[in-house]
Tab-separated table of C-alpha atoms in Angstrom:
chain	number	residue	atom	x	y	z
A	1	MET	CA	31.984	-35.364	-58.913
A	2	LEU	CA	33.281	-38.863	-59.535
A	3	ASN	CA	36.611	-39.659	-61.058
A	4	GLU	CA	35.879	-40.882	-64.608
A	5	THR	CA	39.289	-42.553	-65.040
A	6	SER	CA	38.882	-45.364	-62.478
A	7	THR	CA	40.700	-48.479	-63.547
A	8	SER	CA	38.917	-51.636	-64.503
A	9	ALA	CA	38.884	-54.407	-61.991
A	10	GLN	CA	37.260	-57.696	-61.330
A	11	SER	CA	35.252	-58.087	-58.115
A	12	GLY	CA	33.180	-61.106	-57.186
A	13	SER	CA	31.418	-62.403	-60.306
A	14	VAL	CA	31.600	-59.056	-62.175
A	15	PRO	CA	33.286	-59.462	-65.631
A	16	ALA	CA	36.764	-57.927	-66.040
A	17	GLN	CA	35.600	-55.364	-68.621
A	18	ALA	CA	33.495	-53.589	-66.035
A	19	ARG	CA	34.894	-50.524	-64.251
A	20	ILE	CA	34.575	-50.843	-60.494
A	21	ILE	CA	34.096	-47.626	-58.541
A	22	ASP	CA	34.821	-47.840	-54.821
A	23	LEU	CA	33.209	-46.009	-51.942
A	24	ALA	CA	36.078	-43.497	-51.653
A	25	GLU	CA	35.123	-42.201	-55.127
A	26	HIS	CA	31.337	-42.429	-55.279
A	27	GLY	CA	30.530	-41.782	-51.602
A	28	ILE	CA	27.349	-43.922	-51.469
A	29	THR	CA	27.270	-45.925	-48.228
A	30	ALA	CA	25.079	-49.003	-47.993
A	31	ASP	CA	22.637	-47.260	-45.619
A	32	LYS	CA	21.615	-44.951	-48.459
A	33	ILE	CA	19.789	-47.944	-49.929
A	34	GLY	CA	16.317	-48.292	-48.452
A	35	GLU	CA	15.939	-50.778	-45.594
A	36	ASN	CA	13.516	-53.054	-47.458
A	37	ALA	CA	15.618	-53.055	-50.614
A	38	ARG	CA	18.762	-53.929	-48.546
A	39	TRP	CA	16.861	-56.796	-46.958
A	40	VAL	CA	15.853	-58.206	-50.350
A	41	LEU	CA	19.411	-57.851	-51.668
A	42	THR	CA	20.792	-59.652	-48.602
A	43	ARG	CA	18.208	-62.438	-48.867
A	44	LEU	CA	19.063	-63.053	-52.512
A	45	GLU	CA	22.809	-63.131	-51.862
A	46	GLU	CA	22.468	-65.389	-48.847
A	47	SER	CA	20.534	-67.782	-51.103
A	48	GLY	CA	23.438	-67.951	-53.498
A	49	PHE	CA	22.368	-65.376	-56.118
A	50	GLU	CA	23.964	-62.187	-57.432
A	51	ALA	CA	21.949	-59.044	-56.694
A	52	TYR	CA	22.429	-55.305	-57.231
A	53	ALA	CA	20.490	-52.094	-56.854
A	54	VAL	CA	20.223	-50.749	-60.369
A	55	GLY	CA	19.078	-47.879	-62.540
A	56	GLY	CA	17.446	-44.677	-61.393
A	57	CYS	CA	18.120	-45.155	-57.685
A	58	VAL	CA	21.904	-45.348	-58.286
A	59	ARG	CA	21.761	-42.409	-60.652
A	60	ASP	CA	19.799	-40.271	-58.195
A	61	LEU	CA	22.151	-41.045	-55.309
A	62	LEU	CA	25.094	-39.976	-57.446
A	63	LEU	CA	23.239	-36.726	-58.184
A	64	GLY	CA	22.565	-36.140	-54.474
A	65	ARG	CA	18.857	-36.816	-54.881
A	66	LYS	CA	16.628	-39.024	-52.762
A	67	PRO	CA	15.479	-41.971	-54.863
A	68	LYS	CA	11.737	-42.393	-55.259
A	69	ASP	CA	12.104	-46.184	-55.231
A	70	PHE	CA	14.701	-48.915	-55.436
A	71	ASP	CA	14.920	-51.512	-58.176
A	72	ILE	CA	16.898	-54.716	-57.899
A	73	VAL	CA	18.412	-56.918	-60.559
A	74	THR	CA	19.570	-60.498	-60.004
A	75	ASN	CA	20.532	-63.682	-61.760
A	76	ALA	CA	17.694	-65.523	-59.941
A	77	ARG	CA	14.778	-66.432	-62.232
A	78	PRO	CA	11.362	-64.942	-61.430
A	79	GLU	CA	10.107	-68.268	-60.009
A	80	GLU	CA	13.191	-68.510	-57.772
A	81	VAL	CA	12.663	-64.982	-56.503
A	82	LYS	CA	9.015	-65.695	-55.769
A	83	ARG	CA	9.938	-68.752	-53.718
A	84	LEU	CA	12.274	-66.724	-51.551
A	85	PHE	CA	9.705	-64.071	-50.630
A	86	ARG	CA	6.324	-65.094	-49.293
A	87	PHE	CA	4.594	-61.840	-50.074
A	88	SER	CA	5.534	-61.442	-53.717
A	89	ARG	CA	3.978	-61.879	-57.126
A	90	ILE	CA	5.164	-62.228	-60.721
A	91	ILE	CA	3.709	-59.620	-63.081
A	92	GLY	CA	4.046	-58.851	-66.774
A	93	ARG	CA	4.069	-60.946	-69.923
A	94	ARG	CA	6.332	-58.878	-72.209
A	95	PHE	CA	9.008	-59.136	-69.518
A	96	ARG	CA	8.250	-60.879	-66.223
A	97	ILE	CA	9.293	-59.137	-63.032
A	98	VAL	CA	8.670	-59.864	-59.360
A	99	HIS	CA	7.083	-57.414	-56.918
A	100	VAL	CA	8.172	-58.056	-53.356
A	101	ILE	CA	5.500	-56.429	-51.176
A	102	PHE	CA	6.132	-54.589	-47.913
A	103	HIS	CA	3.797	-52.341	-45.935
A	104	GLY	CA	3.792	-49.103	-47.918
A	105	GLU	CA	6.465	-50.157	-50.429
A	106	VAL	CA	6.955	-52.500	-53.335
A	107	ILE	CA	10.440	-53.597	-54.375
A	108	GLU	CA	10.718	-54.515	-58.031
A	109	VAL	CA	13.075	-57.396	-58.783
A	110	THR	CA	14.061	-58.248	-62.341
A	111	THR	CA	16.254	-60.994	-63.769
A	112	PHE	CA	19.354	-60.191	-65.839
A	113	ARG	CA	18.235	-60.010	-69.475
A	114	GLY	CA	20.195	-61.905	-72.067
A	115	GLY	CA	21.527	-60.760	-75.431
A	116	ASP	CA	20.334	-63.617	-77.675
A	117	ALA	CA	18.409	-61.661	-80.312
A	118	ASP	CA	17.075	-64.875	-81.926
A	119	GLN	CA	15.021	-65.702	-78.805
A	120	ILE	CA	13.421	-62.265	-78.469
A	121	ALA	CA	9.978	-61.884	-80.082
A	122	ARG	CA	9.654	-58.754	-82.214
A	123	GLY	CA	6.937	-57.073	-84.223
A	124	SER	CA	7.144	-56.079	-87.889
A	125	GLU	CA	8.838	-52.727	-87.038
A	126	GLY	CA	11.325	-54.253	-84.580
A	127	MET	CA	9.294	-53.621	-81.426
A	128	ILE	CA	9.984	-56.205	-78.686
A	129	THR	CA	6.759	-58.033	-77.907
A	130	ARG	CA	8.128	-60.667	-75.586
A	131	ASP	CA	11.487	-60.530	-73.768
A	132	ASN	CA	11.872	-63.287	-71.236
A	133	VAL	CA	15.427	-64.131	-72.317
A	134	PHE	CA	17.637	-64.235	-69.271
A	135	GLY	CA	21.417	-63.813	-69.154
A	136	ARG	CA	24.381	-62.293	-67.285
A	137	ILE	CA	25.046	-58.840	-65.899
A	138	ASP	CA	27.371	-58.013	-68.862
A	139	GLU	CA	24.488	-58.792	-71.208
A	140	ASP	CA	21.805	-57.093	-69.143
A	141	VAL	CA	23.612	-53.745	-69.222
A	142	PHE	CA	23.358	-53.522	-72.996
A	143	ARG	CA	19.591	-54.117	-72.812
A	144	ARG	CA	19.137	-50.934	-70.751
A	145	ASP	CA	18.253	-47.604	-72.333
A	146	PHE	CA	20.538	-44.756	-71.250
A	147	GLY	CA	24.017	-44.838	-69.798
A	148	CYS	CA	23.023	-42.858	-66.703
A	149	ASN	CA	20.453	-45.646	-65.892
A	150	ALA	CA	22.860	-48.538	-66.397
A	151	LEU	CA	24.842	-48.450	-63.147
A	152	TYR	CA	24.832	-51.341	-60.666
A	153	TYR	CA	25.408	-50.850	-56.944
A	154	HIS	CA	26.437	-53.619	-54.579
A	155	PRO	CA	25.743	-52.557	-50.930
A	156	GLY	CA	27.771	-55.335	-49.439
A	157	ARG	CA	30.972	-54.232	-51.214
A	158	GLU	CA	29.767	-50.627	-51.487
A	159	GLN	CA	30.869	-50.585	-55.091
A	160	ILE	CA	29.371	-49.296	-58.366
A	161	VAL	CA	29.757	-51.404	-61.497
A	162	ASP	CA	29.949	-49.314	-64.671
A	163	PHE	CA	30.130	-50.977	-68.121
A	164	VAL	CA	29.096	-48.081	-70.363
A	165	ASP	CA	30.644	-44.922	-68.906
A	166	GLY	CA	27.409	-44.104	-67.141
A	167	VAL	CA	29.283	-42.115	-64.533
A	168	ALA	CA	30.808	-39.967	-67.293
A	169	ASP	CA	27.343	-39.340	-68.637
A	170	ILE	CA	26.114	-38.207	-65.215
A	171	ASN	CA	29.125	-35.942	-64.701
A	172	ALA	CA	28.504	-34.367	-68.148
A	173	ARG	CA	24.722	-34.252	-67.583
A	174	ARG	CA	24.379	-36.102	-70.860
A	175	LEU	CA	21.560	-38.374	-72.022
A	176	HIS	CA	23.307	-41.024	-74.112
A	177	MET	CA	21.582	-44.086	-75.573
A	178	ILE	CA	23.261	-47.452	-75.192
A	179	GLY	CA	23.626	-49.107	-78.633
A	180	ASP	CA	22.228	-48.018	-81.996
A	181	VAL	CA	19.680	-45.285	-81.337
A	182	THR	CA	17.085	-46.186	-84.044
A	183	THR	CA	17.252	-49.874	-83.150
A	184	ARG	CA	16.692	-49.185	-79.476
A	185	PHE	CA	13.769	-46.843	-80.205
A	186	ALA	CA	12.228	-49.388	-82.522
A	187	GLU	CA	12.503	-52.054	-79.802
A	188	ASP	CA	10.472	-49.859	-77.441
A	189	PRO	CA	9.192	-46.531	-78.803
A	190	VAL	CA	8.295	-45.397	-75.297
A	191	ARG	CA	12.015	-44.830	-74.775
A	192	MET	CA	11.555	-41.633	-76.798
A	193	LEU	CA	9.161	-40.305	-74.155
A	194	ARG	CA	11.561	-41.419	-71.438
A	195	ALA	CA	14.248	-39.313	-73.192
A	196	ALA	CA	12.006	-36.259	-72.894
A	197	ARG	CA	11.172	-37.102	-69.286
A	198	PHE	CA	14.776	-37.569	-68.171
A	199	ALA	CA	15.896	-34.420	-70.010
A	200	ALA	CA	13.274	-32.487	-68.044
A	201	LYS	CA	13.623	-34.273	-64.731
A	202	LEU	CA	17.437	-34.382	-64.559
A	203	ASP	CA	18.229	-31.311	-66.645
A	204	PHE	CA	20.331	-33.587	-68.870
A	205	LYS	CA	20.870	-32.816	-72.543
A	206	PRO	CA	20.166	-35.599	-75.057
A	207	THR	CA	23.047	-36.266	-77.440
A	208	ALA	CA	22.669	-35.201	-81.057
A	209	GLU	CA	22.256	-38.913	-81.978
A	210	VAL	CA	19.375	-39.257	-79.557
A	211	GLU	CA	17.612	-36.145	-80.901
A	212	ARG	CA	17.992	-37.293	-84.517
A	213	GLY	CA	16.794	-40.784	-83.615
A	214	VAL	CA	13.685	-39.451	-81.871
A	215	ARG	CA	12.692	-37.391	-84.895
A	216	GLN	CA	13.320	-40.299	-87.213
A	217	CYS	CA	11.369	-42.850	-85.109
A	218	ARG	CA	8.599	-40.753	-83.495
A	219	ASP	CA	5.838	-42.192	-85.722
A	220	LEU	CA	6.480	-45.591	-84.047
A	221	LEU	CA	4.605	-44.255	-81.039
A	222	THR	CA	1.383	-44.965	-82.889
A	223	GLN	CA	2.102	-48.642	-82.382
A	224	VAL	CA	2.152	-48.324	-78.601
A	225	ALA	CA	-1.035	-49.214	-76.693
A	226	PRO	CA	-3.011	-46.027	-75.839
A	227	ALA	CA	-3.192	-47.094	-72.200
A	228	ARG	CA	0.581	-47.252	-71.968
A	229	LEU	CA	0.923	-43.883	-73.690
A	230	TYR	CA	-1.445	-42.447	-71.153
A	231	ASP	CA	0.716	-43.727	-68.290
A	232	GLU	CA	3.903	-42.355	-69.838
A	233	THR	CA	2.312	-38.977	-70.707
A	234	ILE	CA	1.097	-38.484	-67.157
A	235	LYS	CA	4.562	-39.389	-65.794
A	236	LEU	CA	5.953	-36.667	-68.078
A	237	LEU	CA	3.526	-33.891	-67.330
A	238	GLN	CA	2.685	-34.674	-63.693
A	239	GLY	CA	6.109	-35.650	-62.372
A	240	GLY	CA	7.058	-32.192	-61.022
A	241	GLN	CA	8.741	-30.860	-64.146
A	242	GLY	CA	5.695	-30.419	-66.396
A	243	VAL	CA	6.746	-27.052	-67.865
A	244	ALA	CA	10.178	-28.476	-68.827
A	245	SER	CA	8.602	-31.690	-70.088
A	246	LEU	CA	6.370	-29.825	-72.517
A	247	PHE	CA	9.414	-27.930	-73.716
A	248	TRP	CA	11.209	-31.214	-74.514
A	249	LEU	CA	8.110	-32.789	-76.076
A	250	GLN	CA	8.003	-29.874	-78.490
A	251	ARG	CA	11.765	-29.733	-79.080
A	252	LEU	CA	11.874	-33.414	-79.898
A	253	ASP	CA	8.670	-33.260	-82.034
A	254	LEU	CA	6.943	-35.754	-79.739
A	255	LEU	CA	3.809	-33.716	-79.000
A	256	GLU	CA	2.365	-34.343	-82.449
A	257	PRO	CA	2.082	-38.182	-82.161
A	258	LEU	CA	0.483	-37.758	-78.735
A	259	PHE	CA	-1.926	-34.851	-79.275
A	260	PRO	CA	-1.776	-33.696	-82.931
A	261	GLU	CA	-4.446	-30.959	-82.617
A	262	LEU	CA	-2.715	-29.412	-79.619
A	263	ASP	CA	0.642	-29.598	-81.367
A	264	GLN	CA	-0.727	-27.781	-84.405
A	265	ALA	CA	-2.363	-25.102	-82.294
A	266	LEU	CA	0.848	-24.389	-80.337
A	267	LYS	CA	2.955	-24.273	-83.476
A	268	LYS	CA	0.508	-21.899	-85.132
A	269	GLN	CA	0.496	-19.593	-82.113
A	270	PRO	CA	3.491	-20.308	-79.885
A	271	GLU	CA	2.546	-17.410	-77.571
A	272	GLY	CA	-0.783	-16.116	-76.413
A	273	ILE	CA	-3.640	-17.113	-74.089
A	274	GLU	CA	-3.619	-20.841	-74.899
A	275	ARG	CA	0.087	-21.224	-74.204
A	276	ALA	CA	-0.145	-19.045	-71.095
A	277	LEU	CA	-2.989	-21.167	-69.726
A	278	ILE	CA	-1.215	-24.451	-70.431
A	279	ASP	CA	1.993	-23.194	-68.815
A	280	GLY	CA	-0.049	-21.960	-65.840
A	281	VAL	CA	-1.713	-25.327	-65.344
A	282	LEU	CA	1.617	-27.188	-65.667
A	283	GLN	CA	3.313	-24.790	-63.242
A	284	ALA	CA	0.455	-25.160	-60.717
A	285	THR	CA	0.905	-28.937	-60.957
A	286	ASP	CA	4.673	-28.657	-60.535
A	287	ASN	CA	4.139	-26.483	-57.432
A	288	ARG	CA	1.794	-29.090	-55.855
A	289	VAL	CA	4.249	-31.892	-56.541
A	290	ALA	CA	7.034	-29.815	-54.961
A	291	ASN	CA	4.887	-29.396	-51.837
A	292	ASN	CA	4.074	-33.150	-51.695
A	293	LEU	CA	0.395	-32.479	-52.383
A	294	PRO	CA	-1.765	-34.849	-54.445
A	295	VAL	CA	-2.456	-33.945	-58.059
A	296	ASN	CA	-5.117	-35.161	-60.428
A	297	PRO	CA	-4.561	-35.647	-64.185
A	298	ALA	CA	-8.080	-34.365	-64.878
A	299	PHE	CA	-7.128	-30.817	-63.863
A	300	LEU	CA	-4.053	-30.899	-66.069
A	301	LEU	CA	-5.849	-32.352	-69.108
A	302	ALA	CA	-8.711	-29.902	-68.725
A	303	GLY	CA	-6.122	-27.143	-69.214
A	304	LEU	CA	-4.425	-28.753	-72.197
A	305	PHE	CA	-7.641	-28.995	-74.165
A	306	TRP	CA	-9.642	-26.006	-72.901
A	307	ARG	CA	-9.081	-23.794	-75.931
A	308	ARG	CA	-9.911	-26.684	-78.245
A	309	LEU	CA	-13.173	-26.981	-76.328
A	310	CYS	CA	-13.926	-23.287	-76.723
A	311	ALA	CA	-13.382	-23.443	-80.497
A	312	ALA	CA	-15.525	-26.535	-80.880
A	313	ARG	CA	-18.303	-25.092	-78.685
A	314	GLU	CA	-18.314	-21.905	-80.785
A	315	HIS	CA	-18.786	-24.014	-83.902
A	316	TRP	CA	-21.932	-25.589	-82.505
A	317	LEU	CA	-23.280	-22.302	-81.245
A	318	VAL	CA	-22.976	-20.917	-84.759
A	319	GLN	CA	-25.153	-23.857	-85.840
A	320	ARG	CA	-27.795	-22.535	-83.371
A	321	VAL	CA	-27.329	-25.447	-81.003
A	322	PRO	CA	-28.412	-24.521	-77.417
A	323	PRO	CA	-25.446	-23.541	-75.223
A	324	ASP	CA	-25.641	-26.552	-72.859
A	325	ASP	CA	-25.920	-28.958	-75.780
A	326	ALA	CA	-23.113	-27.173	-77.584
A	327	LEU	CA	-20.845	-27.725	-74.596
A	328	ILE	CA	-21.697	-31.441	-74.431
A	329	LEU	CA	-21.097	-31.921	-78.154
A	330	ALA	CA	-17.836	-29.969	-78.008
A	331	ALA	CA	-16.576	-31.942	-75.024
A	332	ASP	CA	-17.425	-35.236	-76.738
A	333	GLU	CA	-15.534	-34.099	-79.839
A	334	VAL	CA	-12.432	-32.774	-78.129
A	335	LEU	CA	-12.053	-35.741	-75.733
A	336	ALA	CA	-12.553	-38.205	-78.608
A	337	GLN	CA	-9.796	-36.469	-80.565
A	338	ALA	CA	-7.459	-36.454	-77.574
A	339	ALA	CA	-8.091	-40.136	-76.916
A	340	ARG	CA	-7.242	-41.321	-80.414
A	341	ASN	CA	-3.593	-41.938	-79.452
A	342	VAL	CA	-3.578	-41.523	-75.692
A	343	MET	CA	-6.282	-43.225	-73.693
A	344	ILE	CA	-8.277	-41.018	-71.312
A	345	PRO	CA	-10.030	-43.141	-68.681
A	346	ARG	CA	-13.822	-42.598	-68.425
A	347	ARG	CA	-13.632	-41.491	-64.794
A	348	LEU	CA	-11.057	-38.931	-65.756
A	349	ALA	CA	-13.133	-37.702	-68.701
A	350	ASP	CA	-16.152	-37.197	-66.422
A	351	ILE	CA	-14.116	-34.961	-64.080
A	352	ILE	CA	-12.762	-32.967	-67.070
A	353	ARG	CA	-16.334	-32.419	-68.257
A	354	SER	CA	-17.378	-31.198	-64.812
A	355	ILE	CA	-14.557	-28.690	-64.577
A	356	TRP	CA	-15.362	-27.408	-68.039
A	357	ALA	CA	-19.136	-27.167	-67.440
A	358	LEU	CA	-18.658	-25.231	-64.236
A	359	GLN	CA	-16.637	-22.553	-66.049
A	360	SER	CA	-19.707	-21.128	-67.813
A	361	GLU	CA	-21.713	-21.405	-64.574
A	362	LEU	CA	-19.081	-19.430	-62.653
A	363	GLU	CA	-18.958	-16.741	-65.305
A	364	HIS	CA	-22.728	-16.545	-65.648
A	365	HIS	CA	-23.387	-16.139	-61.949
A	366	CYS	CA	-20.823	-13.400	-61.478
A	367	GLY	CA	-21.098	-9.782	-62.681
A	368	GLN	CA	-20.003	-6.329	-61.589
A	369	THR	CA	-21.966	-3.121	-61.226
A	370	GLY	CA	-19.669	-0.209	-60.547
A	371	GLN	CA	-17.434	-1.418	-57.682
A	372	ARG	CA	-20.008	-3.742	-56.196
A	373	TRP	CA	-20.230	-7.439	-56.945
A	374	ARG	CA	-23.569	-8.987	-57.757
A	375	VAL	CA	-24.562	-12.555	-58.260
A	376	VAL	CA	-27.367	-13.222	-60.802
A	377	ASN	CA	-29.507	-16.165	-59.753
A	378	ALA	CA	-31.733	-18.248	-61.982
A	379	ASP	CA	-34.768	-16.142	-61.081
A	380	ASN	CA	-32.857	-12.946	-62.109
A	381	HIS	CA	-32.625	-11.720	-58.478
A	382	THR	CA	-29.280	-10.477	-57.227
A	383	SER	CA	-27.621	-11.383	-53.997
A	384	THR	CA	-24.175	-11.195	-52.366
A	385	MET	CA	-23.887	-15.032	-52.142
A	386	PRO	CA	-23.559	-17.445	-55.029
A	387	PRO	CA	-26.193	-20.166	-55.551
A	388	GLU	CA	-25.830	-22.934	-52.992
A	389	ASN	CA	-25.990	-25.716	-55.535
A	390	LEU	CA	-22.999	-24.206	-57.368
A	391	THR	CA	-20.689	-23.860	-54.340
A	392	GLU	CA	-21.574	-27.431	-53.288
A	393	ALA	CA	-20.816	-28.905	-56.722
A	394	LYS	CA	-18.324	-31.788	-56.384
A	395	TRP	CA	-15.573	-30.162	-58.439
A	396	PHE	CA	-16.356	-26.542	-57.459
A	397	ARG	CA	-12.958	-25.977	-55.857
A	398	ALA	CA	-11.078	-27.358	-58.849
A	399	ALA	CA	-13.236	-25.314	-61.202
A	400	VAL	CA	-12.450	-22.094	-59.305
A	401	ASP	CA	-8.713	-22.888	-59.436
A	402	PHE	CA	-9.053	-23.459	-63.164
A	403	LEU	CA	-11.041	-20.227	-63.556
A	404	CYS	CA	-8.262	-18.330	-61.817
A	405	LEU	CA	-5.630	-19.817	-64.120
A	406	ARG	CA	-7.716	-18.630	-67.057
A	407	ALA	CA	-7.773	-15.152	-65.517
A	408	GLN	CA	-3.997	-15.347	-64.968
A	409	ALA	CA	-3.550	-16.221	-68.660
A	410	GLY	CA	-5.545	-13.147	-69.679
A	411	GLU	CA	-8.738	-14.853	-70.772
A	412	LEU	CA	-10.861	-13.358	-67.967
A	413	SER	CA	-10.727	-10.381	-65.676
A	414	GLU	CA	-8.767	-10.993	-62.466
A	415	SER	CA	-11.778	-9.603	-60.626
A	416	VAL	CA	-13.775	-12.712	-61.542
A	417	CYS	CA	-11.145	-14.841	-59.816
A	418	SER	CA	-11.072	-12.510	-56.810
A	419	PHE	CA	-14.822	-12.851	-56.323
A	420	TRP	CA	-14.881	-16.638	-56.386
A	421	ARG	CA	-11.813	-16.864	-54.180
A	422	GLN	CA	-14.055	-15.714	-51.335
A	423	TYR	CA	-15.789	-19.075	-51.516
A	424	ALA	CA	-12.799	-21.187	-52.497
A	425	PRO	CA	-9.577	-19.733	-50.975
A	426	GLU	CA	-6.269	-20.947	-52.333
A	427	ARG	CA	-5.056	-24.124	-50.712
A	428	GLY	CA	-1.954	-24.261	-48.583
A	429	ALA	CA	0.309	-27.167	-47.825
A	430	GLN	CA	-1.773	-28.085	-44.751
A	431	ASP	CA	-5.102	-28.007	-46.569
A	432	GLU	CA	-6.991	-30.721	-48.356
A	433	PRO	CA	-5.888	-31.229	-51.995
A	434	VAL	CA	-7.649	-29.175	-54.655
A	435	VAL	CA	-8.480	-32.341	-56.558
A	436	ALA	CA	-8.391	-35.670	-54.802
A	437	ALA	CA	-6.092	-38.260	-56.305
A	438	LEU	CA	-7.924	-40.988	-58.213
A	439	THR	CA	-7.722	-44.612	-57.155
A	440	ALA	CA	-6.289	-47.393	-59.299
A	441	GLU	CA	-9.861	-48.607	-59.906
A	442	ASP	CA	-10.860	-45.199	-61.258
A	443	PHE	CA	-8.139	-45.536	-63.880
A	444	GLY	CA	-9.248	-48.947	-64.962
A	445	LYS	CA	-6.352	-50.808	-63.405
A	446	GLY	CA	-8.447	-53.368	-61.661
A	447	LYS	CA	-9.980	-53.807	-58.268
A	448	PRO	CA	-7.850	-53.277	-55.178
A	449	ARG	CA	-6.345	-56.404	-53.745
A	450	ARG	CA	-7.765	-57.760	-50.478
A	451	ARG	CA	-5.658	-56.830	-47.511
A	452	ASN	CA	-4.137	-59.594	-45.455
A	453	ARG	CA	-5.211	-59.114	-41.866
A	454	ARG	CA	-1.896	-60.264	-40.427
A	455	ARG	CA	0.317	-57.403	-39.523
A	456	SER	CA	4.038	-57.423	-39.428
A	457	ARG	CA	6.673	-54.776	-39.922
A	458	ARG	CA	8.232	-56.610	-42.857
A	459	ARG	CA	6.175	-58.683	-45.244
A	460	GLY	CA	8.767	-59.729	-47.825
């Protein structure tokens, strides 16, 4: 644990009010920063600019975790950064950043943000709509969200720069907002979802001010673009701490602005089959992430809304709608409700429909007579093998996994799962993924960029 009483000092161009933490205290050597990130930092400094590793990577290193990626902040403007790195591009309009591209890695480089509020474009509720106001490091720190994410690391000096007692927050496992809580949430309501994500991911406890601010500002999430809410929701539930993330979404009253029907159902019946199924799907996803296996949002979302689908389908069946049509109408209704606030890409919705549709097929073609399994085919003949067209269905494996989670939750007999496991054994770490990961194009994020044929170890 770091010493929280380090004295302030001035090093290089760092303002005197910053607390400088040396290697002897924090223990992070320069080689802990990724090779590509170090190269970008060195290139910026050799060109006369300030540059630091910042944010989550510094926090994770202090916690003894391996950072997923490395972000860099500098006083170089986006155009200046782009000129330094041949394989780079400027992205974003709300706040422009530079992606420096390497083989298999992208280093994100941002410019210090300034504190001139008059130059920042805001919406009617205070949401920042354009934020290309640049400044100094001592201004940039107060534009960041939580203290634990506001630490700057200089690999050349092997020092951490701490303006806001971020180290104290990490030592206390505390999620503390920089600045006025309601103002910061109004600037970017997605910060409320980030609070839930960091609480789950890091096992940090939000301060009382953060919890009160979230409950006060949560309705502002309706102003966020549905596509952005989708991205943030998937980060929450599919980041490896899905069970804990759902806990924090409910504790902070954030599930209602995302999925109101689901929130009402879980409040009405906090325990039971629906909750058991959702927890099972989230835990299965967490397990796959822990084993470095691909996961697909369709499987997760199919579990979140399954019981809504069953209720909607029953409504149409009571109206004497044929079963297949009832399923189609119910799926349309449930997915439309879910997508009101959080966008669900069409490709994803199609996979969800397939998993749902296969559930009734799996149940229909499986029965039990005494202790002997029988499979009822379309011509009413029985056999010991399921119909070939069913086992070869594209999402058969995922549907069987989902069926078994339903059985685990108590919705079906475990014997139904046992039967279908003969044709779709559980996957191990060395097997193909249950559900293949979708491509960026599948999620509506544009066509893949053309590859440059030239090969080199470093592209930046």
